[in-house]
Tab-separated table of C-alpha atoms in Angstrom:
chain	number	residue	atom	x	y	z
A	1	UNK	CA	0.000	0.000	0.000
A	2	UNK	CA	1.647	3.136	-1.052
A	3	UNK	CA	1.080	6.803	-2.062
A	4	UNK	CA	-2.181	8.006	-0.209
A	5	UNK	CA	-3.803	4.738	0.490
A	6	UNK	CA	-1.739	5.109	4.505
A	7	UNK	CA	-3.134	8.634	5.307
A	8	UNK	CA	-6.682	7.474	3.665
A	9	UNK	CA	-6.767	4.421	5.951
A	10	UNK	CA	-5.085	6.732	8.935
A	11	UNK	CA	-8.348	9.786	8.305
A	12	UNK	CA	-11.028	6.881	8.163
A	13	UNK	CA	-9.641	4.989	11.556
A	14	UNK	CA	-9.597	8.351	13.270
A	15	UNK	CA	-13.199	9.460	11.906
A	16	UNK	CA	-14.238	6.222	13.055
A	17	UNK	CA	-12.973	6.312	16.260
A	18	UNK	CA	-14.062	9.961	17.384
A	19	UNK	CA	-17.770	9.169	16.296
A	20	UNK	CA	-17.609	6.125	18.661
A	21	UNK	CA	-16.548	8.379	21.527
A	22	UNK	CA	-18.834	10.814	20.193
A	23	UNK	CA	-21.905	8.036	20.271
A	24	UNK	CA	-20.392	6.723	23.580
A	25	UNK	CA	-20.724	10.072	25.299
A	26	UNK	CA	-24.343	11.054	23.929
A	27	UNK	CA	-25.276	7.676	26.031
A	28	UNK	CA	-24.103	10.161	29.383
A	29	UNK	CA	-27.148	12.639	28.789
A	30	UNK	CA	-28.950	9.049	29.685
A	31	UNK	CA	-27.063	7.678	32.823
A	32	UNK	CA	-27.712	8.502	36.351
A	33	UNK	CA	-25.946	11.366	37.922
A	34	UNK	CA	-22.692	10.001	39.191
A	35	UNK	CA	-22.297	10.527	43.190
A	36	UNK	CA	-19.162	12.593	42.942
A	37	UNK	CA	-18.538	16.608	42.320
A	38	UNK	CA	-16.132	17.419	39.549
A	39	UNK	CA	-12.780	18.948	40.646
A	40	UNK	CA	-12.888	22.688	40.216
A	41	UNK	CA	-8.936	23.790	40.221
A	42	UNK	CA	-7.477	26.975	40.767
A	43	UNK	CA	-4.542	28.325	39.745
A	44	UNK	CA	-3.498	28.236	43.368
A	45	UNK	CA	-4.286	23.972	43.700
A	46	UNK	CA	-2.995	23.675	40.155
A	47	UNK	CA	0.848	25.271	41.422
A	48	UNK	CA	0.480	22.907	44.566
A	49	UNK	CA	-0.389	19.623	42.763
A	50	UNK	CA	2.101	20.443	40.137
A	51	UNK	CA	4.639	20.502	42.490
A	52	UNK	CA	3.169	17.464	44.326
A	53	UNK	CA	3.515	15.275	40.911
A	54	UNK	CA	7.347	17.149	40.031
A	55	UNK	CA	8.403	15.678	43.907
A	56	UNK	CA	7.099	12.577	43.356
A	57	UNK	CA	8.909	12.090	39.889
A	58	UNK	CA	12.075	13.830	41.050
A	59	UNK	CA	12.663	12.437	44.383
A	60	UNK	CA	12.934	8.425	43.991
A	61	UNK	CA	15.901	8.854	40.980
A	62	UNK	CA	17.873	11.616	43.116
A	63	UNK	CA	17.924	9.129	46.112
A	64	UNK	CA	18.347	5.500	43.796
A	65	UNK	CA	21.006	7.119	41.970
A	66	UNK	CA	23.140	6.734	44.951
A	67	UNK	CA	22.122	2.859	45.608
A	68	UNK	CA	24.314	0.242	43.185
A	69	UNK	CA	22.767	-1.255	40.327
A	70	UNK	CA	23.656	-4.597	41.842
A	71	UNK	CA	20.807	-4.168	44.892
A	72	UNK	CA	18.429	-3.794	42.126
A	73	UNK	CA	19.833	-6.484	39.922
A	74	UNK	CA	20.480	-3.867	37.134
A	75	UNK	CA	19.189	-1.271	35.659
A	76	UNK	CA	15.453	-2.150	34.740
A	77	UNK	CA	15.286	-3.272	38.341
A	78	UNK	CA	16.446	-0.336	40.083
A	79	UNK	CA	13.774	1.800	37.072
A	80	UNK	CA	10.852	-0.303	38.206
A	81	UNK	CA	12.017	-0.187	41.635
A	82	UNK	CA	11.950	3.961	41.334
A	83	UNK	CA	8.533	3.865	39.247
A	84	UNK	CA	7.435	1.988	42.402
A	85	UNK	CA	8.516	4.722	44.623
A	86	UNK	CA	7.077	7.496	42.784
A	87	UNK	CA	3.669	6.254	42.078
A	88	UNK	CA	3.310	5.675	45.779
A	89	UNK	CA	4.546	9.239	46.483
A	90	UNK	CA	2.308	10.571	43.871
A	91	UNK	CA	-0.666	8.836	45.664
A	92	UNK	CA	0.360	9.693	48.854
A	93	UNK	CA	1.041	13.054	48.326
A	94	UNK	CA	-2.482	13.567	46.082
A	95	UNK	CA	-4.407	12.376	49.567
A	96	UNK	CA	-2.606	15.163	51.435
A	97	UNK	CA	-3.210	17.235	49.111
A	98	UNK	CA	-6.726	16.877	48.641
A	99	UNK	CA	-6.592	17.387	52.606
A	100	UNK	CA	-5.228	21.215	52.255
A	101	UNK	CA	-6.098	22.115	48.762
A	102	UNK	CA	-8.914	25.053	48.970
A	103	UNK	CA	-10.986	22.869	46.074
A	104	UNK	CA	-11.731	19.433	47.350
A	105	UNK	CA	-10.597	17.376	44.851
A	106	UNK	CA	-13.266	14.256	43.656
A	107	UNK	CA	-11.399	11.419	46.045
A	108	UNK	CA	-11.829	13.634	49.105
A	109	UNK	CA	-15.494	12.364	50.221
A	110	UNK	CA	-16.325	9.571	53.074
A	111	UNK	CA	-16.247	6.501	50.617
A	112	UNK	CA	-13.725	3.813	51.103
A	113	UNK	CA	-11.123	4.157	48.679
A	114	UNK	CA	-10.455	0.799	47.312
A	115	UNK	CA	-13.936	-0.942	47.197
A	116	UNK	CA	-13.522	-3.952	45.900
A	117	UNK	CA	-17.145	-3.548	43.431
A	118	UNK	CA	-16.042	-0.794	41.811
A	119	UNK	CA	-12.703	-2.310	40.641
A	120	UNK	CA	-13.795	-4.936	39.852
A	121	UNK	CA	-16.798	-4.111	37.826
A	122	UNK	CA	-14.136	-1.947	35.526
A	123	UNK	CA	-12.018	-4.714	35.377
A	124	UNK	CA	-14.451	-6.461	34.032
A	125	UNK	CA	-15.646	-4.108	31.636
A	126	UNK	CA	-12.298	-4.104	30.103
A	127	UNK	CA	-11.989	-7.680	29.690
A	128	UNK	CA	-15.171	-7.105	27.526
A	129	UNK	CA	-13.581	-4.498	25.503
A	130	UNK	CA	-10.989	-6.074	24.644
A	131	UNK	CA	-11.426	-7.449	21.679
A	132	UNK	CA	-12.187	-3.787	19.847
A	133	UNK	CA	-8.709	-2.205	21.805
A	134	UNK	CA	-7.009	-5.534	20.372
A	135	UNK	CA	-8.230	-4.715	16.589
A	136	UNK	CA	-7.772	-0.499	17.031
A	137	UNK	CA	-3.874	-1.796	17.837
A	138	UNK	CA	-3.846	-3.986	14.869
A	139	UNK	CA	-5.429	-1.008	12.365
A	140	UNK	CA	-2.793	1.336	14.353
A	141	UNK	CA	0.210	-1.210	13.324
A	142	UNK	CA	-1.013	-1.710	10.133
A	143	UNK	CA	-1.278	2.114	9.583
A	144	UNK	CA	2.368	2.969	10.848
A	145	UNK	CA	3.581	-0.495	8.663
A	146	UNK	CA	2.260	1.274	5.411
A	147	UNK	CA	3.427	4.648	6.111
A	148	UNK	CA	7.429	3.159	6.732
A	149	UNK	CA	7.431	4.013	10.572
A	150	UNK	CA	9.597	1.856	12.791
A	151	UNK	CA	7.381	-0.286	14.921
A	152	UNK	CA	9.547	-1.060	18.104
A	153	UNK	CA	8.053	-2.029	21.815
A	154	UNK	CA	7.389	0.638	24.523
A	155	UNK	CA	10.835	1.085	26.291
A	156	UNK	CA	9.196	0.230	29.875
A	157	UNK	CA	8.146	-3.169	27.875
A	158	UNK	CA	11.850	-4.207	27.259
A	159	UNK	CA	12.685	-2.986	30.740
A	160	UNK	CA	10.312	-5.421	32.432
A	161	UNK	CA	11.639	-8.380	30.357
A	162	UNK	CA	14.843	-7.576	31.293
A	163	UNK	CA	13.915	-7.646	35.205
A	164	UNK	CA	15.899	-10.384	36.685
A	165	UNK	CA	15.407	-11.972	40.167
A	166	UNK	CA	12.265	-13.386	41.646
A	167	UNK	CA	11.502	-10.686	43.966
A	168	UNK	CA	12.369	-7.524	41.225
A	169	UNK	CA	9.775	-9.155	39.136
A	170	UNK	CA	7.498	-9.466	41.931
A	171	UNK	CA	8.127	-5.308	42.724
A	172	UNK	CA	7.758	-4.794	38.666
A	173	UNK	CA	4.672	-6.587	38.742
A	174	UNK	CA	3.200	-4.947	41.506
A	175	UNK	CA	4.375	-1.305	40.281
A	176	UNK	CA	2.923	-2.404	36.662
A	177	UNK	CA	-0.248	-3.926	37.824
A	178	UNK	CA	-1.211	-2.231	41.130
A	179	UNK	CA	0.562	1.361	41.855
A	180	UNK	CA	0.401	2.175	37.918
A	181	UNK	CA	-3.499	2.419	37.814
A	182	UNK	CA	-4.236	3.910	41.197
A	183	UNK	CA	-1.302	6.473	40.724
A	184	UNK	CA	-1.953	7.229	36.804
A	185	UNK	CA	-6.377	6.925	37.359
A	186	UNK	CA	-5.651	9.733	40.138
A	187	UNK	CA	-3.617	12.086	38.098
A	188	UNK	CA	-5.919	11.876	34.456
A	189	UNK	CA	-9.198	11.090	35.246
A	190	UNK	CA	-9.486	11.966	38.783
A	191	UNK	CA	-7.565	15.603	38.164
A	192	UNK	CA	-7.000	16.157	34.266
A	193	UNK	CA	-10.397	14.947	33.123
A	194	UNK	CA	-11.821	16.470	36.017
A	195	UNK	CA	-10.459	20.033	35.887
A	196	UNK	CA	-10.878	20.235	31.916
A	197	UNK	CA	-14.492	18.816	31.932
A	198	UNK	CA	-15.010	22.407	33.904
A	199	UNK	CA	-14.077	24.395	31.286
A	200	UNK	CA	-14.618	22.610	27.959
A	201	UNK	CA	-17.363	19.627	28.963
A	202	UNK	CA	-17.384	15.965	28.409
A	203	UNK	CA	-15.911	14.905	25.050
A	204	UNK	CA	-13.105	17.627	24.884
A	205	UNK	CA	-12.044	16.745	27.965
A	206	UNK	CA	-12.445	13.073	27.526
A	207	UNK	CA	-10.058	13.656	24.140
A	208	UNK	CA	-7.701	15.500	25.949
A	209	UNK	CA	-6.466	13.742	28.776
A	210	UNK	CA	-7.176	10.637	26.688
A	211	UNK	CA	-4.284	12.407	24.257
A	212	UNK	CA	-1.880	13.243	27.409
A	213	UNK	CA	-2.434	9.923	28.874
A	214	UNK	CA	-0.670	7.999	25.362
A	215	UNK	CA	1.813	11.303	24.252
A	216	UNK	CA	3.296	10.672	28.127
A	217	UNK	CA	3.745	6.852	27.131
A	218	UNK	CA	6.350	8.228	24.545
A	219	UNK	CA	5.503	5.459	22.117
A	220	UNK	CA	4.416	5.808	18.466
A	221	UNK	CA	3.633	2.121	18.117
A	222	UNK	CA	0.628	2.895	21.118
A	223	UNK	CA	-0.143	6.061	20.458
A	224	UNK	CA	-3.458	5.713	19.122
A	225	UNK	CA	-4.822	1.950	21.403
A	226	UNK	CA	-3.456	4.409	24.407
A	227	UNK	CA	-5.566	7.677	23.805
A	228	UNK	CA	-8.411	5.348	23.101
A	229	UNK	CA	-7.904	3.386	25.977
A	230	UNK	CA	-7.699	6.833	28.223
A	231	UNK	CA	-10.957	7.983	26.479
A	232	UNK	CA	-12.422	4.549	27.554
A	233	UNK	CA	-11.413	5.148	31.500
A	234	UNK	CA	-13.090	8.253	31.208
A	235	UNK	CA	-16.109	7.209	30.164
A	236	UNK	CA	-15.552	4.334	33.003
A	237	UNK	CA	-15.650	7.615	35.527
A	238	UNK	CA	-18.564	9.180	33.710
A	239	UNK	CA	-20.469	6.066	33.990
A	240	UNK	CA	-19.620	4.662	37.341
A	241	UNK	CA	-19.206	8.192	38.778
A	242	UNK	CA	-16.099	6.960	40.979
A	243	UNK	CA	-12.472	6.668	40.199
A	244	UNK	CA	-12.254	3.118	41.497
A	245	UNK	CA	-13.832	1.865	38.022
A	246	UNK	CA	-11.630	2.849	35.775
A	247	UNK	CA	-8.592	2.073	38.161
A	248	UNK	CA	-9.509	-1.257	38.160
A	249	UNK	CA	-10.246	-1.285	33.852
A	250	UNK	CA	-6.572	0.013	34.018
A	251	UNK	CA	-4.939	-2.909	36.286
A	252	UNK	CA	-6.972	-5.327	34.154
A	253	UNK	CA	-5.309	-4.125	30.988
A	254	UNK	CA	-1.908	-4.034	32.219
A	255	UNK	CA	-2.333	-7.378	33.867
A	256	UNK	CA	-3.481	-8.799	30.353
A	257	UNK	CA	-0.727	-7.091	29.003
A	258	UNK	CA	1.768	-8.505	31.394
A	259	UNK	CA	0.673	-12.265	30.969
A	260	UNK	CA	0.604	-12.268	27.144
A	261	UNK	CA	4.445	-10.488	27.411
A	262	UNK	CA	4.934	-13.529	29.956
A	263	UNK	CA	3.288	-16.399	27.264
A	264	UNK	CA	5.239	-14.646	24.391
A	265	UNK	CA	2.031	-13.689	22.729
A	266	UNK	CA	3.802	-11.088	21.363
């Protein structure tokens, strides 16, 4: 396939795929009012949080970057090991935020955090999608194939194959499967969607954080699956009306993810 036949295919796939988040967020007029306020953020909360997220990033390499590579048993160890760190710093420090911050952010209400419904219940809603975020990836690959793009894994994908040691693949797994979601669900959909559905509505913000969740992936070959999957976990939130859904959509994915990279399904 050559000449305009790539960017032809490309403009239909995209077409396609912001009418079905279009149709899929006409169904919200419909649902019942979710239980939670959006987050409202000033400029004030924005400066705080920012620096909240910078810390949490920052922090864990200043202080691994002193420990020897051996402790970790290399370097993808001691990166998982430091992804660990910060995504429980960057869920630690959201909670204390949301404690001072002037706006109360949409976690800070009387619910138990980690109800075991919710999560599950988006879990399961992903298994159920997969099949269409397995075929987008395919159309995706097939796109960047035709147009003469490299198609190489994520970087944090060949870092957690090359994890050696039972118990770093036990703190990759955990960091993949568990902090991930709860730390990443937090920052797009409980703050990003959240503050930009107050200024621009549903969809746009939807789009949005759905496009910052997969450009902060860095990865060409997922660009596209990602945004669509972050569109999806938004509409998890919409629907559910608690963050706890789509965290638990997002651990399901990157579990599947992690046993089909374990079976050498691709």
């Amino acid at each position: 396939m050559t000449g305009l036949a790539a960017p032809f295919l490309a403009a239909v796939v995209a077409a396609l795929w912001i009418a079905a988040c279009l149709a899929c967020f006409a169904r919200l007029k419909s649902m019942r009012p979710p239980r939670r306020t959006d987050f409202k953020m000033g400029l004030a909360d924005a400066a705080l949080f920012l620096c909240v997220i910078l810390f949490s990033v920052s922090l864990p390499g200043i202080v691994l970057r002193r420990v020897p590579r051996e402790v970790f048993g290399g370097d993808a160890g001691a990166g998982f090991a430091g992804a660990a760190l910060s995504y429980l710093l960057m869920a630690g420090g959201y909670f204390a935020y949301s404690a001072c911050a002037s706006s109360k952010p949409v976690l800070a209400r009387p619910a138990p955090f980690m109800g075991a419904g919710l999560v599950l219940r988006g879990g399961a809603c992903m298994a159920a999608s997969v099949p269409l975020f397995a075929a987008l990836a395919w159309v995706w690959l097939f796109i960047l194939f035709c147009a003469g793009a490299d198609i190489v894994r994520q970087d944090v994908v060949e870092a957690f194959l090359a994890v050696e040691g039972a118990f770093m693949k036990a703190v990759a797994f955990v960091s993949v499967a568990a902090l991930a979601p709860v730390a990443e669900e937090i920052v797009f959909r409980g703050v990003v969607y959240g503050a930009l559905k107050s200024r621009c509505g549903g969809v746009c913000a939807a789009a949005l954080s759905g496009v910052l969740f997969a450009s902060l992936h860095f990865s060409a070959y997922a660009f596209l699956p990602l945004a669509a999957l972050g569109v999806f976990f938004a509409l998890l939130y919409e629907k559910f009306g608690d963050i706890r859904a789509p965290i638990g959509a997002h651990a399901a994915f990157n579990i599947m993810n992690i046993a089909c990279l374990w079976l050498n399904v691709f």
